[in-house]
PDB file of C-alpha atoms in Angstrom:
ATOM      1  CA  MET S   1      44.750 -76.207 126.471  1.00 71.00           C
ATOM      2  CA  LYS S   2      45.346 -74.197 129.612  1.00 80.00           C
ATOM      3  CA  ILE S   3      46.693 -70.637 129.510  1.00 82.00           C
ATOM      4  CA  ALA S   4      48.019 -69.043 132.701  1.00 83.00           C
ATOM      5  CA  VAL S   5      48.702 -65.326 132.775  1.00 83.00           C
ATOM      6  CA  THR S   6      50.922 -64.420 135.714  1.00 80.00           C
ATOM      7  CA  ASN S   7      51.534 -61.049 137.374  1.00 72.00           C
ATOM      8  CA  ILE S   8      49.844 -59.088 134.606  1.00 71.00           C
ATOM      9  CA  GLY S   9      46.693 -58.147 136.487  1.00 63.00           C
ATOM     10  CA  ARG S  10      48.552 -56.741 139.469  1.00 69.00           C
ATOM     11  CA  THR S  11      50.838 -54.496 137.480  1.00 76.00           C
ATOM     12  CA  PHE S  12      48.991 -53.759 134.266  1.00 85.00           C
ATOM     13  CA  GLY S  13      45.301 -54.279 135.031  1.00 86.00           C
ATOM     14  CA  ARG S  14      42.514 -56.643 134.041  1.00 88.00           C
ATOM     15  CA  GLN S  15      42.145 -55.328 130.509  1.00 91.00           C
ATOM     16  CA  THR S  16      45.790 -56.062 129.713  1.00 92.00           C
ATOM     17  CA  ARG S  17      45.449 -59.514 131.282  1.00 91.00           C
ATOM     18  CA  ALA S  18      42.384 -60.265 129.153  1.00 92.00           C
ATOM     19  CA  TYR S  19      44.168 -59.029 126.024  1.00 94.00           C
ATOM     20  CA  ALA S  20      47.179 -61.253 126.748  1.00 93.00           C
ATOM     21  CA  GLU S  21      44.932 -64.295 127.178  1.00 93.00           C
ATOM     22  CA  TYR S  22      43.042 -63.527 123.971  1.00 95.00           C
ATOM     23  CA  ARG S  23      46.116 -62.757 121.875  1.00 96.00           C
ATOM     24  CA  VAL S  24      48.123 -65.797 122.964  1.00 95.00           C
ATOM     25  CA  PHE S  25      45.093 -68.078 122.629  1.00 94.00           C
ATOM     26  CA  SER S  26      44.487 -66.833 119.093  1.00 95.00           C
ATOM     27  CA  SER S  27      48.104 -67.659 118.156  1.00 95.00           C
ATOM     28  CA  LEU S  28      47.932 -71.117 119.737  1.00 95.00           C
ATOM     29  CA  ALA S  29      44.404 -72.159 118.679  1.00 94.00           C
ATOM     30  CA  ARG S  30      45.460 -73.886 115.460  1.00 93.00           C
ATOM     31  CA  PHE S  31      47.932 -75.957 117.503  1.00 93.00           C
ATOM     32  CA  SER S  32      45.450 -76.929 120.233  1.00 91.00           C
ATOM     33  CA  HIS S  33      45.838 -80.598 119.315  1.00 92.00           C
ATOM     34  CA  VAL S  34      49.467 -80.567 120.551  1.00 93.00           C
ATOM     35  CA  VAL S  35      49.630 -77.693 123.066  1.00 94.00           C
ATOM     36  CA  LEU S  36      49.140 -78.788 126.661  1.00 93.00           C
ATOM     37  CA  ASP S  37      49.589 -75.468 128.440  1.00 93.00           C
ATOM     38  CA  ALA S  38      50.943 -71.962 128.085  1.00 95.00           C
ATOM     39  CA  THR S  39      52.196 -69.354 130.528  1.00 95.00           C
ATOM     40  CA  VAL S  40      52.350 -65.623 129.800  1.00 95.00           C
ATOM     41  CA  CYS S  41      54.403 -63.273 131.958  1.00 93.00           C
ATOM     42  CA  LEU S  42      54.660 -59.524 131.430  1.00 92.00           C
ATOM     43  CA  ARG S  43      57.308 -57.425 133.141  1.00 89.00           C
ATOM     44  CA  SER S  44      57.304 -53.658 133.341  1.00 84.00           C
ATOM     45  CA  PRO S  45      60.543 -51.800 132.711  1.00 75.00           C
ATOM     46  CA  ASP S  46      62.786 -51.155 135.711  1.00 69.00           C
ATOM     47  CA  VAL S  47      63.953 -47.865 134.259  1.00 68.00           C
ATOM     48  CA  LYS S  48      61.786 -45.255 132.557  1.00 72.00           C
ATOM     49  CA  GLY S  49      62.195 -45.359 128.798  1.00 70.00           C
ATOM     50  CA  ARG S  50      63.010 -49.082 128.702  1.00 79.00           C
ATOM     51  CA  SER S  51      60.893 -51.722 126.975  1.00 88.00           C
ATOM     52  CA  VAL S  52      58.127 -53.861 128.461  1.00 91.00           C
ATOM     53  CA  VAL S  53      59.047 -57.571 128.309  1.00 93.00           C
ATOM     54  CA  CYS S  54      56.594 -60.388 127.557  1.00 95.00           C
ATOM     55  CA  ARG S  55      57.581 -64.043 127.923  1.00 96.00           C
ATOM     56  CA  VAL S  56      55.421 -66.896 126.631  1.00 97.00           C
ATOM     57  CA  SER S  57      56.232 -70.512 127.514  1.00 97.00           C
ATOM     58  CA  VAL S  58      54.367 -73.422 125.936  1.00 96.00           C
ATOM     59  CA  THR S  59      54.451 -77.146 126.702  1.00 95.00           C
ATOM     60  CA  VAL S  60      53.554 -79.446 123.828  1.00 93.00           C
ATOM     61  CA  GLU S  61      52.819 -83.164 123.714  1.00 91.00           C
ATOM     62  CA  GLY S  62      55.889 -85.167 124.567  1.00 89.00           C
ATOM     63  CA  GLY S  63      56.966 -82.629 127.183  1.00 89.00           C
ATOM     64  CA  THR S  64      58.856 -80.304 124.862  1.00 91.00           C
ATOM     65  CA  ARG S  65      58.849 -76.741 126.187  1.00 95.00           C
ATOM     66  CA  LEU S  66      59.117 -73.734 123.879  1.00 96.00           C
ATOM     67  CA  GLN S  67      59.758 -70.232 125.182  1.00 97.00           C
ATOM     68  CA  VAL S  68      59.932 -66.833 123.508  1.00 97.00           C
ATOM     69  CA  THR S  69      60.640 -63.384 124.860  1.00 97.00           C
ATOM     70  CA  ALA S  70      59.667 -60.125 123.195  1.00 97.00           C
ATOM     71  CA  ARG S  71      60.071 -56.451 124.026  1.00 94.00           C
ATOM     72  CA  GLY S  72      57.755 -53.604 123.147  1.00 94.00           C
ATOM     73  CA  ARG S  73      57.212 -49.906 123.718  1.00 91.00           C
ATOM     74  CA  HIS S  74      54.046 -50.693 125.675  1.00 91.00           C
ATOM     75  CA  PRO S  75      52.404 -53.872 127.058  1.00 92.00           C
ATOM     76  CA  TYR S  76      50.213 -54.551 124.020  1.00 95.00           C
ATOM     77  CA  ASP S  77      53.179 -54.221 121.674  1.00 96.00           C
ATOM     78  CA  ALA S  78      55.200 -56.740 123.714  1.00 96.00           C
ATOM     79  CA  ILE S  79      52.235 -59.141 123.908  1.00 96.00           C
ATOM     80  CA  ASN S  80      51.645 -58.962 120.139  1.00 97.00           C
ATOM     81  CA  ARG S  81      55.288 -59.632 119.354  1.00 98.00           C
ATOM     82  CA  ALA S  82      55.501 -62.572 121.773  1.00 97.00           C
ATOM     83  CA  ALA S  83      52.257 -64.073 120.443  1.00 97.00           C
ATOM     84  CA  ASP S  84      53.564 -63.878 116.882  1.00 97.00           C
ATOM     85  CA  LEU S  85      56.903 -65.411 117.879  1.00 97.00           C
ATOM     86  CA  ILE S  86      55.350 -68.343 119.742  1.00 97.00           C
ATOM     87  CA  GLY S  87      53.066 -69.025 116.775  1.00 95.00           C
ATOM     88  CA  ASP S  88      56.104 -69.132 114.477  1.00 95.00           C
ATOM     89  CA  ALA S  89      58.015 -71.373 116.895  1.00 95.00           C
ATOM     90  CA  LEU S  90      55.100 -73.805 117.096  1.00 94.00           C
ATOM     91  CA  ARG S  91      54.672 -73.866 113.336  1.00 92.00           C
ATOM     92  CA  THR S  92      58.343 -74.862 113.016  1.00 89.00           C
ATOM     93  CA  GLN S  93      58.015 -77.482 115.781  1.00 85.00           C
ATOM     94  CA  VAL S  94      54.763 -79.036 114.599  1.00 80.00           C
ATOM     95  CA  HIS S  95      55.245 -78.744 110.813  1.00 72.00           C
ATOM     96  CA  PRO S  96      59.021 -78.917 110.210  1.00 55.00           C
TER      97      PRO S  96
END
């Protein structure tokens, strides 16, 4: 399973990038037999007071692509929400 974290390090720093990798990996680990790759993208708010947005896209065997988007008050909040959502989406996909 390959996890790519894009644009996080430039905007949010290495610690946030490492946390995103860890958190998404921990949500996907139990599905490693079907997950081919995952991409995590974090976007800072354009306007002060707006939410941070985290998008996680996952490709599973057979080429099916799942994507979730979550918002949070801060980067870690958005990452946690997206990781939970992608785990739920995979559970539904793999074990209907």
